[in-house]
CSV table of C-alpha atoms in Angstrom, one decimal:
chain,number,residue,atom,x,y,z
A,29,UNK,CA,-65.8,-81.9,12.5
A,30,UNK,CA,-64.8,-84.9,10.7
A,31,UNK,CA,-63.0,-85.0,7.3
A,32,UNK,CA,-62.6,-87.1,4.8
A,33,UNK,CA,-58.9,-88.0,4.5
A,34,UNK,CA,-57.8,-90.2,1.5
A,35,UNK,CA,-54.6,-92.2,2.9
A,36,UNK,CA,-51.5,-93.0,1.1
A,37,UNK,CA,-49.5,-96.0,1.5
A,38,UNK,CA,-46.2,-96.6,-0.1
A,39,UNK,CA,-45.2,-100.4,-0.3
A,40,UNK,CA,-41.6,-101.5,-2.1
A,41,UNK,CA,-40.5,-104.6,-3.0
A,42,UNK,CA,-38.3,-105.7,-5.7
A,43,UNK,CA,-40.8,-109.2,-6.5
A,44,UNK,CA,-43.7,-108.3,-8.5
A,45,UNK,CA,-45.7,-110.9,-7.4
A,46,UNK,CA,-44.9,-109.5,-3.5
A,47,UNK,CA,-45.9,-106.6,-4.4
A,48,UNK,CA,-49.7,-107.7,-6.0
A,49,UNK,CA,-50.0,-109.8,-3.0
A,50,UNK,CA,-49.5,-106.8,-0.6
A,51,UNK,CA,-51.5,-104.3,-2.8
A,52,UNK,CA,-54.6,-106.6,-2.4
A,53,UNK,CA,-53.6,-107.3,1.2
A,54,UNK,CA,-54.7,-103.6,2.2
A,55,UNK,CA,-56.2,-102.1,-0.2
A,56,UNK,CA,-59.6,-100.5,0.7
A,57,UNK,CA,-62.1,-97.6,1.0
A,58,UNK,CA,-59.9,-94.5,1.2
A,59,UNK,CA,-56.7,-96.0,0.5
A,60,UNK,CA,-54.4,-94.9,-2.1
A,61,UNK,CA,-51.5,-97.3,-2.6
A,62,UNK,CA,-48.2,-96.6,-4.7
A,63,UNK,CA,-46.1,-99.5,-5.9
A,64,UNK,CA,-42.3,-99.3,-6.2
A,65,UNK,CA,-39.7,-102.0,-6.9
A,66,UNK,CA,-36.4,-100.0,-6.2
A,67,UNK,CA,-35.3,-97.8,-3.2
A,68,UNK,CA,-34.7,-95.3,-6.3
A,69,UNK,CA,-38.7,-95.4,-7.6
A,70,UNK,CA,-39.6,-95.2,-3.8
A,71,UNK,CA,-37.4,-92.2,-2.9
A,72,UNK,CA,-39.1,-90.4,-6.4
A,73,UNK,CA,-42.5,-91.7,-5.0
A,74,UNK,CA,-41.4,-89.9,-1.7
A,75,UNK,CA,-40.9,-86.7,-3.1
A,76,UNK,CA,-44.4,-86.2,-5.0
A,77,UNK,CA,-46.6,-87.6,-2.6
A,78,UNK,CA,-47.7,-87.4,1.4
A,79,UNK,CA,-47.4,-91.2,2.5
A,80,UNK,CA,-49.5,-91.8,5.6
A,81,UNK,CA,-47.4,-95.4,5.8
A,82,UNK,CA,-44.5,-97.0,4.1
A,83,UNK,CA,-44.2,-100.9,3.8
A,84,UNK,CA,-40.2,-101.8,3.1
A,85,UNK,CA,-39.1,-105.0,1.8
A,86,UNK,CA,-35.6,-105.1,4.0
A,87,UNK,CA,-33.7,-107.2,1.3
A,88,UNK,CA,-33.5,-105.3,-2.0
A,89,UNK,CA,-30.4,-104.7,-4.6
A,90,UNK,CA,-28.6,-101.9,-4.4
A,91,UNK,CA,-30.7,-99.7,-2.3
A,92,UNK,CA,-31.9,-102.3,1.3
A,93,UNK,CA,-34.7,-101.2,3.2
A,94,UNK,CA,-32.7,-100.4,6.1
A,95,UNK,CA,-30.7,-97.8,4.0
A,96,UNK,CA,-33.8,-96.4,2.1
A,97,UNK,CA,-35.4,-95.8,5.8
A,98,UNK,CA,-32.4,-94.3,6.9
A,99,UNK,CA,-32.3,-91.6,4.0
A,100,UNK,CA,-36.3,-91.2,4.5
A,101,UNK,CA,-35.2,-90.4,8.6
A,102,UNK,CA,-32.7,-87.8,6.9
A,103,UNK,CA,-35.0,-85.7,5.5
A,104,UNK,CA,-37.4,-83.6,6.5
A,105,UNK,CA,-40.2,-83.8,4.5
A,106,UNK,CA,-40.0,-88.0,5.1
A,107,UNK,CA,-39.0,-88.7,8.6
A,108,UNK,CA,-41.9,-88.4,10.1
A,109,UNK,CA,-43.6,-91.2,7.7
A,110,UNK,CA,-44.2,-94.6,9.7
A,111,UNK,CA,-42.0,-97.5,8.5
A,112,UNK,CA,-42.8,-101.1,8.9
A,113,UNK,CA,-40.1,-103.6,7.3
A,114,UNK,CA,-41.0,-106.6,5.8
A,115,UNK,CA,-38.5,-109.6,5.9
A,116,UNK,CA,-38.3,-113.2,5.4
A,117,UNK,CA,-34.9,-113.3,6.9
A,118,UNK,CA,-36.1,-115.5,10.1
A,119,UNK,CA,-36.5,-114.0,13.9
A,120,UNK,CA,-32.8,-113.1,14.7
A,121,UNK,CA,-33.1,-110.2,17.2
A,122,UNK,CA,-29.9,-108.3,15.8
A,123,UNK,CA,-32.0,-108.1,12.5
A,124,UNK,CA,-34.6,-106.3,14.0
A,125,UNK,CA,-32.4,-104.0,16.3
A,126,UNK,CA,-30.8,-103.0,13.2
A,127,UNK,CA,-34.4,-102.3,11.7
A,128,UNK,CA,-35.7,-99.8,14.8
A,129,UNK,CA,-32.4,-98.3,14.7
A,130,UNK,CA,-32.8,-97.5,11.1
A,131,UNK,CA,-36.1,-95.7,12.0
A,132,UNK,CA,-38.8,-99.3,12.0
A,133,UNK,CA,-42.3,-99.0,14.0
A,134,UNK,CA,-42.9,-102.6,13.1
A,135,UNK,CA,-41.7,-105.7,11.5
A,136,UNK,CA,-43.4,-108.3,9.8
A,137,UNK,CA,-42.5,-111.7,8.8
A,138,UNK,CA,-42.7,-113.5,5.7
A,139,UNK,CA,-45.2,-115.2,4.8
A,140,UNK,CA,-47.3,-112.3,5.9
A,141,UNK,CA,-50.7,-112.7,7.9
A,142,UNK,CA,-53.3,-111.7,6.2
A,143,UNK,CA,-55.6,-110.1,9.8
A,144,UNK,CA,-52.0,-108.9,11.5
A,145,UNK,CA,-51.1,-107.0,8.1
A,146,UNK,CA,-54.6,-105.4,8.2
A,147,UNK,CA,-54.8,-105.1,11.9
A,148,UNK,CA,-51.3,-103.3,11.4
A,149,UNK,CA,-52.2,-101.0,8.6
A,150,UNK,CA,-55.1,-100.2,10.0
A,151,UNK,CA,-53.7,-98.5,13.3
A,152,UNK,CA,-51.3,-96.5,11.1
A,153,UNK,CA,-54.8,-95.3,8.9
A,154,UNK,CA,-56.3,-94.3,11.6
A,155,UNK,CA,-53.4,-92.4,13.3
A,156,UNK,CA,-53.1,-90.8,9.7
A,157,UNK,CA,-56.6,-89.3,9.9
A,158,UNK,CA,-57.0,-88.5,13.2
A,159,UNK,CA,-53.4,-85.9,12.9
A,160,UNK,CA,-55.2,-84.9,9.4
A,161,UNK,CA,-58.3,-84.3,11.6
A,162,UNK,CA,-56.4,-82.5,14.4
A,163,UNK,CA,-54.3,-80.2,11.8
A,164,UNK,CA,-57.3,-79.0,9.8
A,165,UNK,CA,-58.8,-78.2,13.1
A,166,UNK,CA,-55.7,-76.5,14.1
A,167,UNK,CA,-55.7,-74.6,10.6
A,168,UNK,CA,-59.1,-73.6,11.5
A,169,UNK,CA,-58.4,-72.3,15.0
A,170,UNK,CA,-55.4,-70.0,13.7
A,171,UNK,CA,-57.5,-68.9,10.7
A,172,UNK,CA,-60.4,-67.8,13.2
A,173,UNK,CA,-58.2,-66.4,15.5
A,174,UNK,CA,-56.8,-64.2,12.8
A,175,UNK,CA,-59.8,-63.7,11.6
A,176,UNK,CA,-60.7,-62.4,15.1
A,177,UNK,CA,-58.1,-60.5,15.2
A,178,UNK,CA,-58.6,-58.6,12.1
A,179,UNK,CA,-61.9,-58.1,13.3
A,180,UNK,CA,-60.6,-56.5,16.6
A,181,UNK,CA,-58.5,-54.4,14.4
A,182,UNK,CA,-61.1,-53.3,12.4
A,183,UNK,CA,-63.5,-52.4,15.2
A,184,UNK,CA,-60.2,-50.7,16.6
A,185,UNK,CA,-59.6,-49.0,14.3
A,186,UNK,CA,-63.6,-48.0,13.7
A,187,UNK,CA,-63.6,-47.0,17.1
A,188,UNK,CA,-60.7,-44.3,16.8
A,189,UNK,CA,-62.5,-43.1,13.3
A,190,UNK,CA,-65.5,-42.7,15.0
A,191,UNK,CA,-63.9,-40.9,17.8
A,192,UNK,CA,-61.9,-38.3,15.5
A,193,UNK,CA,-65.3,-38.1,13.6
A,194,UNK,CA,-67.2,-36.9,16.7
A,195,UNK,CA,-63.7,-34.6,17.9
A,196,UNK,CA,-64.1,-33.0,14.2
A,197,UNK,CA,-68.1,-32.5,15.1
A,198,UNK,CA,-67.4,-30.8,18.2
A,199,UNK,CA,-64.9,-28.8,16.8
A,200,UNK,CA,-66.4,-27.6,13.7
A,201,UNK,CA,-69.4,-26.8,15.5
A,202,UNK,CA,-67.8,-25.1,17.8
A,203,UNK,CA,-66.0,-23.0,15.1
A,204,UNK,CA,-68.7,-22.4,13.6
A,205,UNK,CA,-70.5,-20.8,16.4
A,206,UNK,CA,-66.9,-19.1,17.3
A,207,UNK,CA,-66.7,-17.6,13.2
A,208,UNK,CA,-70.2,-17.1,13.3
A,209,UNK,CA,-70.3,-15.0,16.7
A,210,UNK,CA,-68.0,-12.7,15.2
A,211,UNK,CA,-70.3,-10.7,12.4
A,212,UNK,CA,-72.9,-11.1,14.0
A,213,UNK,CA,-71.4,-9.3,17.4
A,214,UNK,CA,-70.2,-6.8,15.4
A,215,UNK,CA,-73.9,-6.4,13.3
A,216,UNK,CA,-75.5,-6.5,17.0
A,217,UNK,CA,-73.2,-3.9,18.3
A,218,UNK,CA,-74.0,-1.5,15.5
A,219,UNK,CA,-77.5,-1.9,15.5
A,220,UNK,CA,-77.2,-1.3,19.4
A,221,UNK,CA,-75.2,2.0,18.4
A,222,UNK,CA,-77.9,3.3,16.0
A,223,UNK,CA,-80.7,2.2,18.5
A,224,UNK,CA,-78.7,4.6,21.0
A,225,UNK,CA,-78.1,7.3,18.4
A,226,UNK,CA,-81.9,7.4,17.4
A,227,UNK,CA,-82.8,7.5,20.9
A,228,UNK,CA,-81.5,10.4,21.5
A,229,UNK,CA,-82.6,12.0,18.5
A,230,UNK,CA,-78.5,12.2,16.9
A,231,UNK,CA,-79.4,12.0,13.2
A,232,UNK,CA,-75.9,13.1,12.7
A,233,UNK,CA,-75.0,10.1,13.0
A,234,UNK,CA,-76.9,8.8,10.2
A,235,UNK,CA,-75.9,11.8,7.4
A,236,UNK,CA,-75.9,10.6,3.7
A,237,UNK,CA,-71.9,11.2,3.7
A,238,UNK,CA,-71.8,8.7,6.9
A,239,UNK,CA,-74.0,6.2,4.9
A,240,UNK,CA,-71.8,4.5,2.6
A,241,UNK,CA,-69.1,3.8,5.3
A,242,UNK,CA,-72.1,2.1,7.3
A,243,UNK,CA,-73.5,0.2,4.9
A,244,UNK,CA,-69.9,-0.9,3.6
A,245,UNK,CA,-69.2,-2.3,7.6
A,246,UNK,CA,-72.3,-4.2,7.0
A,247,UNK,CA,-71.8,-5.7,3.7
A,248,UNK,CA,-68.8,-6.9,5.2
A,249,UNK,CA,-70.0,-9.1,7.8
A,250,UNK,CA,-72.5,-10.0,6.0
A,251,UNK,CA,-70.4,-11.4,3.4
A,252,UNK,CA,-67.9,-13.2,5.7
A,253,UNK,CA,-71.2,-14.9,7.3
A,254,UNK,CA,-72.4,-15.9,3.7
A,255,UNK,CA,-68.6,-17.3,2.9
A,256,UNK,CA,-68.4,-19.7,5.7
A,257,UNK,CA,-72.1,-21.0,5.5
A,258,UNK,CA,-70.8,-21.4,1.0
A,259,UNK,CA,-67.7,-23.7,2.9
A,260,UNK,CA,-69.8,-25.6,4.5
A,261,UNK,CA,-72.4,-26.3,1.8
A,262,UNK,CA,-69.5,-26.9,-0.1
A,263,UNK,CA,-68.2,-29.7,1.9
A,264,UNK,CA,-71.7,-31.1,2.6
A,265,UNK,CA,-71.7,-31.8,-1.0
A,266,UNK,CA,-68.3,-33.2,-1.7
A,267,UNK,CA,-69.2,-35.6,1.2
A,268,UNK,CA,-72.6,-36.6,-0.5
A,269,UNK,CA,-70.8,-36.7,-4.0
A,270,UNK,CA,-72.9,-33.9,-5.0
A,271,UNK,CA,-70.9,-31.1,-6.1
A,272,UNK,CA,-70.8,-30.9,-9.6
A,273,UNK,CA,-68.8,-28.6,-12.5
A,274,UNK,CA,-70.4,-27.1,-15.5
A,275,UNK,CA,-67.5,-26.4,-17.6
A,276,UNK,CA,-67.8,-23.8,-20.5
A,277,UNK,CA,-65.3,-21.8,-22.8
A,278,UNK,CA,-63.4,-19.5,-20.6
A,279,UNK,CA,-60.2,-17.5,-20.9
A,280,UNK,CA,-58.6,-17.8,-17.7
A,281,UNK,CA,-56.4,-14.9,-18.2
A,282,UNK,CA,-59.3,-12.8,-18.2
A,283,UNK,CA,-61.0,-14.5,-15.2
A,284,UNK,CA,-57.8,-14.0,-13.1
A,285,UNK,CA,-58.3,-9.9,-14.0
A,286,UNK,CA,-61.5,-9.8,-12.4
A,287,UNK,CA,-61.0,-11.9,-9.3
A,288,UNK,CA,-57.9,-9.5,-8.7
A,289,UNK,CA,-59.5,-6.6,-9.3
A,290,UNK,CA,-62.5,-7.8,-7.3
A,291,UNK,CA,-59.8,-8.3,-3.9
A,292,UNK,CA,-58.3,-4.9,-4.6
A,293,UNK,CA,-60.0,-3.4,-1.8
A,294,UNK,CA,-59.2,-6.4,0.3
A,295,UNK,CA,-55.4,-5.9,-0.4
A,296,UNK,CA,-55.7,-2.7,0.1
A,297,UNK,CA,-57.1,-3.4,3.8
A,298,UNK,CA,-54.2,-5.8,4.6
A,299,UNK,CA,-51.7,-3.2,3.6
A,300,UNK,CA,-50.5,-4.8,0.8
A,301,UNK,CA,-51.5,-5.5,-3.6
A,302,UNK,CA,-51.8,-8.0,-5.6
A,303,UNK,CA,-49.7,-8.1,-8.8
A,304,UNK,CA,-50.9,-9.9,-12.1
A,305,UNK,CA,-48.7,-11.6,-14.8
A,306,UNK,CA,-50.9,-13.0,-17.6
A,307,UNK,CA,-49.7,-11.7,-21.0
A,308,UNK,CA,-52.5,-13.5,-23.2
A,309,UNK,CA,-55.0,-15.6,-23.2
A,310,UNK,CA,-55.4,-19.1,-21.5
A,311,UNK,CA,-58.4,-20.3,-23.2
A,312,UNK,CA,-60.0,-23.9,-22.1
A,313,UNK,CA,-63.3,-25.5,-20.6
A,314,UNK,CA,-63.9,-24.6,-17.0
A,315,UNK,CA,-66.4,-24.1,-14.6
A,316,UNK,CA,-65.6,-20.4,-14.2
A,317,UNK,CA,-67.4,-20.0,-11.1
A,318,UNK,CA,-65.6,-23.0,-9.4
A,319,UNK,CA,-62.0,-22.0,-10.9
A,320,UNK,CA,-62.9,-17.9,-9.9
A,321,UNK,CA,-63.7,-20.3,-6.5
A,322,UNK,CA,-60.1,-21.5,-6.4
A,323,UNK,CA,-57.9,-18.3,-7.2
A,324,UNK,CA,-60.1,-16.4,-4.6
A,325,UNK,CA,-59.2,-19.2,-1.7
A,326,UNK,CA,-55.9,-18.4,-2.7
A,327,UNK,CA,-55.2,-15.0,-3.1
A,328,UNK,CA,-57.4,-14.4,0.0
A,329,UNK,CA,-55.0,-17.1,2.4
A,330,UNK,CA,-52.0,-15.0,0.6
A,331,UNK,CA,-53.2,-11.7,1.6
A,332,UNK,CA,-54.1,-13.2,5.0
A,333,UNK,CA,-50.7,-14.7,5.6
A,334,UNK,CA,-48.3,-12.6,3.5
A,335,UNK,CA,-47.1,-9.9,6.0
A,336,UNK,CA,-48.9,-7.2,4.2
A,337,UNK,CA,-46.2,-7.8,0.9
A,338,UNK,CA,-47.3,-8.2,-2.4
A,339,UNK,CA,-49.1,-10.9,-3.7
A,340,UNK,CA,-47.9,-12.2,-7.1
A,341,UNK,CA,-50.4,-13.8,-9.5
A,342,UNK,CA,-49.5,-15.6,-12.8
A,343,UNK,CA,-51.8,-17.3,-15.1
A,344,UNK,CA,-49.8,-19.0,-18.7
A,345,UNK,CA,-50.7,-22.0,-20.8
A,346,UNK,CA,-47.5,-24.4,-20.8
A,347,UNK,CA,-47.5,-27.5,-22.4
A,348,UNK,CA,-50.4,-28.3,-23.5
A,349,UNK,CA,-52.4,-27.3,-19.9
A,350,UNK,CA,-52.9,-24.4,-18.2
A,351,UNK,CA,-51.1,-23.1,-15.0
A,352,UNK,CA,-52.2,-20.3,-11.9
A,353,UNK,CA,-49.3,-19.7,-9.8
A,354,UNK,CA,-49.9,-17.8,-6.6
A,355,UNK,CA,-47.0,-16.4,-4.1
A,356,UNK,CA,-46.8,-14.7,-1.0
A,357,UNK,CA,-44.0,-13.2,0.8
A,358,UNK,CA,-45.3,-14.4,4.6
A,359,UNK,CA,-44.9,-16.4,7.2
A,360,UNK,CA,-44.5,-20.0,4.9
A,361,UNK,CA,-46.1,-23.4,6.0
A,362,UNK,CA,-43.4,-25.7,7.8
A,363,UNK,CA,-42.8,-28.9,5.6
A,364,UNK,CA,-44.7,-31.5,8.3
A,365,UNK,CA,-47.8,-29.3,7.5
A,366,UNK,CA,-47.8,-28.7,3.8
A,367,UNK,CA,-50.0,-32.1,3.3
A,368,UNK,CA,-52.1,-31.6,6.2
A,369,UNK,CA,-53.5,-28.0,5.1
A,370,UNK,CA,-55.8,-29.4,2.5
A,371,UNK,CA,-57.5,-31.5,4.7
A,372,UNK,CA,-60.6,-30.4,6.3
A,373,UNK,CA,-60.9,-28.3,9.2
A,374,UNK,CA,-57.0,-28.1,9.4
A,375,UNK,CA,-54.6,-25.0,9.7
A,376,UNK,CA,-51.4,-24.9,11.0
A,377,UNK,CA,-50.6,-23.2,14.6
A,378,UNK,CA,-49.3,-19.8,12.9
A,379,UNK,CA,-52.2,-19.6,10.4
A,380,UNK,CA,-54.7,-20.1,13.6
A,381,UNK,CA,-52.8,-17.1,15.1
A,382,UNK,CA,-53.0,-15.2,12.3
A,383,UNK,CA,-56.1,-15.2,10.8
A,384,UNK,CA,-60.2,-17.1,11.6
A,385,UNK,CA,-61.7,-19.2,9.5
A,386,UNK,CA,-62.9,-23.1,9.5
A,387,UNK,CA,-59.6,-24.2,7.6
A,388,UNK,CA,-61.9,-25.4,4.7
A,389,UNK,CA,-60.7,-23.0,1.8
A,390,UNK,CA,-57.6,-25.1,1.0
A,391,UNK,CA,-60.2,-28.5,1.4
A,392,UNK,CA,-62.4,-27.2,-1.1
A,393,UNK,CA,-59.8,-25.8,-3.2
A,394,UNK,CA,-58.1,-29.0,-4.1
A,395,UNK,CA,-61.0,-30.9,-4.3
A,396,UNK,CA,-62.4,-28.7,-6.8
A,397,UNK,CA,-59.2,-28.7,-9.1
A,398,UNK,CA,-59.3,-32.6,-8.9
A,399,UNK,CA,-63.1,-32.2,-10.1
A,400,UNK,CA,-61.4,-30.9,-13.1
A,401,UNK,CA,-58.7,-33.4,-13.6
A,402,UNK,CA,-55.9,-31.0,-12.5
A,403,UNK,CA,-53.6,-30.7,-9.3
A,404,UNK,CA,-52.5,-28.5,-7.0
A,405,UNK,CA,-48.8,-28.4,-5.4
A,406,UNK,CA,-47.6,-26.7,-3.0
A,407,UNK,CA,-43.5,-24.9,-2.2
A,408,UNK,CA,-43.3,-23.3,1.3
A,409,UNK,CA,-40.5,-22.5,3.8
A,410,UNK,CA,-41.2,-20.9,6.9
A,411,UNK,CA,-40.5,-17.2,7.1
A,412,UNK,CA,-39.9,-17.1,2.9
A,413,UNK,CA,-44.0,-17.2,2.0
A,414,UNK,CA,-45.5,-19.7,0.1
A,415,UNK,CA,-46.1,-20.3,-3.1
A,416,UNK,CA,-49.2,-22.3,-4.6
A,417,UNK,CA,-49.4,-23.7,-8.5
A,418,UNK,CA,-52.6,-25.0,-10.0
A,419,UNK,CA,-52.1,-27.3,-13.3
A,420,UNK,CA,-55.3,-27.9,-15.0
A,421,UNK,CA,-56.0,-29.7,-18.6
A,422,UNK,CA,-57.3,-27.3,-20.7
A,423,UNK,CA,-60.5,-29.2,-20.9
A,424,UNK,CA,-62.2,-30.6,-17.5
A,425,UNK,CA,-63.1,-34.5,-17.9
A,426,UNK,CA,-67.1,-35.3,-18.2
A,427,UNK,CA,-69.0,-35.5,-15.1
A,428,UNK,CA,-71.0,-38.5,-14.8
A,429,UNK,CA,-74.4,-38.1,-15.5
């Protein structure tokens, strides 16, 4: 594609009048010429400006044209710039080697020619715009091919998101059916034990002192289906954007009591209890059902993974925010997995051997405290338990209408 390339030529001469003549001598559409009577103003001309030519009177004070070429072939930024000398010094061939060996593509003679001064110039032009041309194509080529190249990159790199995406699919569906097969085997077996029992007419089986034990079994599946289909719904909407707080005056202390006294019986299953340290109140603006949300993630992954030892809970206001400390006594989270936990659908290889679950709990967890401008950290070492700390302001920002 052509360009339009405005040409620069640099003519010195230490005459005036030598100078005007040459100026009108090749002046023209797209030509740019710069003046300088001294090999001093034609170095500082040098420095400033790209020259697609250079015109050299040979016979100057101080500075000649053979030694201004010479430091113009000495420096990088100049050496490449075409030098034709100019000199009325007659024909004697010595003269002009001395010329190409300072760095000359031509000589011309005074008086100058009017057509072989133009003729001259105009090769030189022309050369000048067609390595202009050439380099802005060149420019363009390396910009598209790194443009290409981010591109590939990109689609690379959209590929292997695209692949994890439909690994993470697979294996969250297959969890799912995996977590929800569980209760529900267990509901189908007992149903099949009851159909059996009725069968055969053993309403023993179904006394009022039996009852509550039953119904308790139940309640429990049931409510470990309900939790994971709450986790995913959960994530659904932090995907979408969706989930939302509805903060209101809560003492957190006092929240803290009933989530722990609510997962008594649960301690009590695991073989261990959970011990409470909150001395007064921690008052502030909450979503209570979210924050209940977060201490219940916690304390339940703490009675899951804490070797049956007790649980210790703390809830304190510090410094102008409010604080939940929870700390277990199991088997810790190895330092290159502390980060990873809190991602979705991830739990370490001990926690999988351990306990089920779609490794969501710490996902949503964090993602709720950070709905409530607060953090969550994390100090673990394997075989010493771990202990999780939840700073929150005591007042959650506004949610965007």
């Amino acid at each position: 594609m052509p360009i339009d390339v405005e040409s620069k030529l640099l003519i010195v001469d230490d005459l005036p009048e030598n100078l005007l003549a040459l100026d009108a001598l090749i002046r023209g559409p797209s030509r740019h010429v710069f003046r300088a009577m001294s090999g001093e103003e034609a170095l500082a001309l040098l420095l400033e400006h790209e020259f697609a030519l250079a015109i050299i009177d040979v016979q100057m004070p101080d500075l000649n044209g053979f030694e201004l070429a010479e430091m113009m072939r000495s420096t990088e930024r100049t050496r490449h710039i075409p030098i034709i000398f100019v000199s009325a010094a007659g024909r004697e061939m010595n003269y002009a080697f001395k010329g190409y060996e300072s760095g000359a593509v031509d000589f011309l003679q005074k008086p100058l020619d009017a057509h072989a001064v133009n003729g001259k110039v105009s090769v030189f032009v022309d050369l000048h715009r067609h390595r202009k041309a050439l380099r802005h194509e060149m420019d363009a080529l390396a910009a598209s091919h790194r443009q290409q190249e981010e591109l590939v990159q990109q689609l690379q790199s959209a590929q292997r998101e695209l692949e994890r995406a439909v690994r993470m699919r697979d294996d969250f569906m297959s969890m799912v059916s995996h977590e929800l097969r569980t209760p529900l085997n267990t509901l189908y077996l007992e149903t099949q034990v009851r159909k059996l029992h009725l069968g055969k007419g053993n309403t023993a089986a179904f006394a009022p002192d039996r009852l509550p034990a039953m119904i308790e079994r139940d309640q429990r599946q049931i409510q470990n289906m309900v939790r994971l289909i709450d986790d995913m719904l959960d994530v659904t909407r932090m995907r979408s954007g969706s989930l939302s707080i509805r903060p209101k005056p809560t003492d957190l202390a006092a929240l803290a009591r009933g989530v722990v006294e609510g997962l008594a019986q649960q301690a009590e299953a695991a073989g261990s209890r959970i011990e409470l340290h909150a001395p007064g109140r921690v008052d502030g603006v909450w979503d209570e059902f979210r924050i209940e949300q977060v201490l219940t993630n916690l304390l339940t992954n703490a009675l899951r993974y804490g070797d049956a030892k007790p649980v210790r809970v703390a809830v304190e206001q510090a410094g102008g925010v409010a604080r939940m400390t929870v700390r277990d006594q199991g088997i810790g989270v190895a330092p290159e997995d502390q980060e990873r936990i809190f991602e979705q659908f991830e739990r370490t290889d001990d926690s999988r051997r351990h306990a089920a679950g779609l490794g969501l709990g710490l996902y949503i967890t964090r993602e709720i405290v950070r709905l409530h401008g607060g953090d969550i950290a994390l100090e673990s070492r394997l075989g010493e338990g771990s202990e999780f700390r939840v700073t929150l302001p005591l007042e959650a920002p506004a949610q965007d209408a």
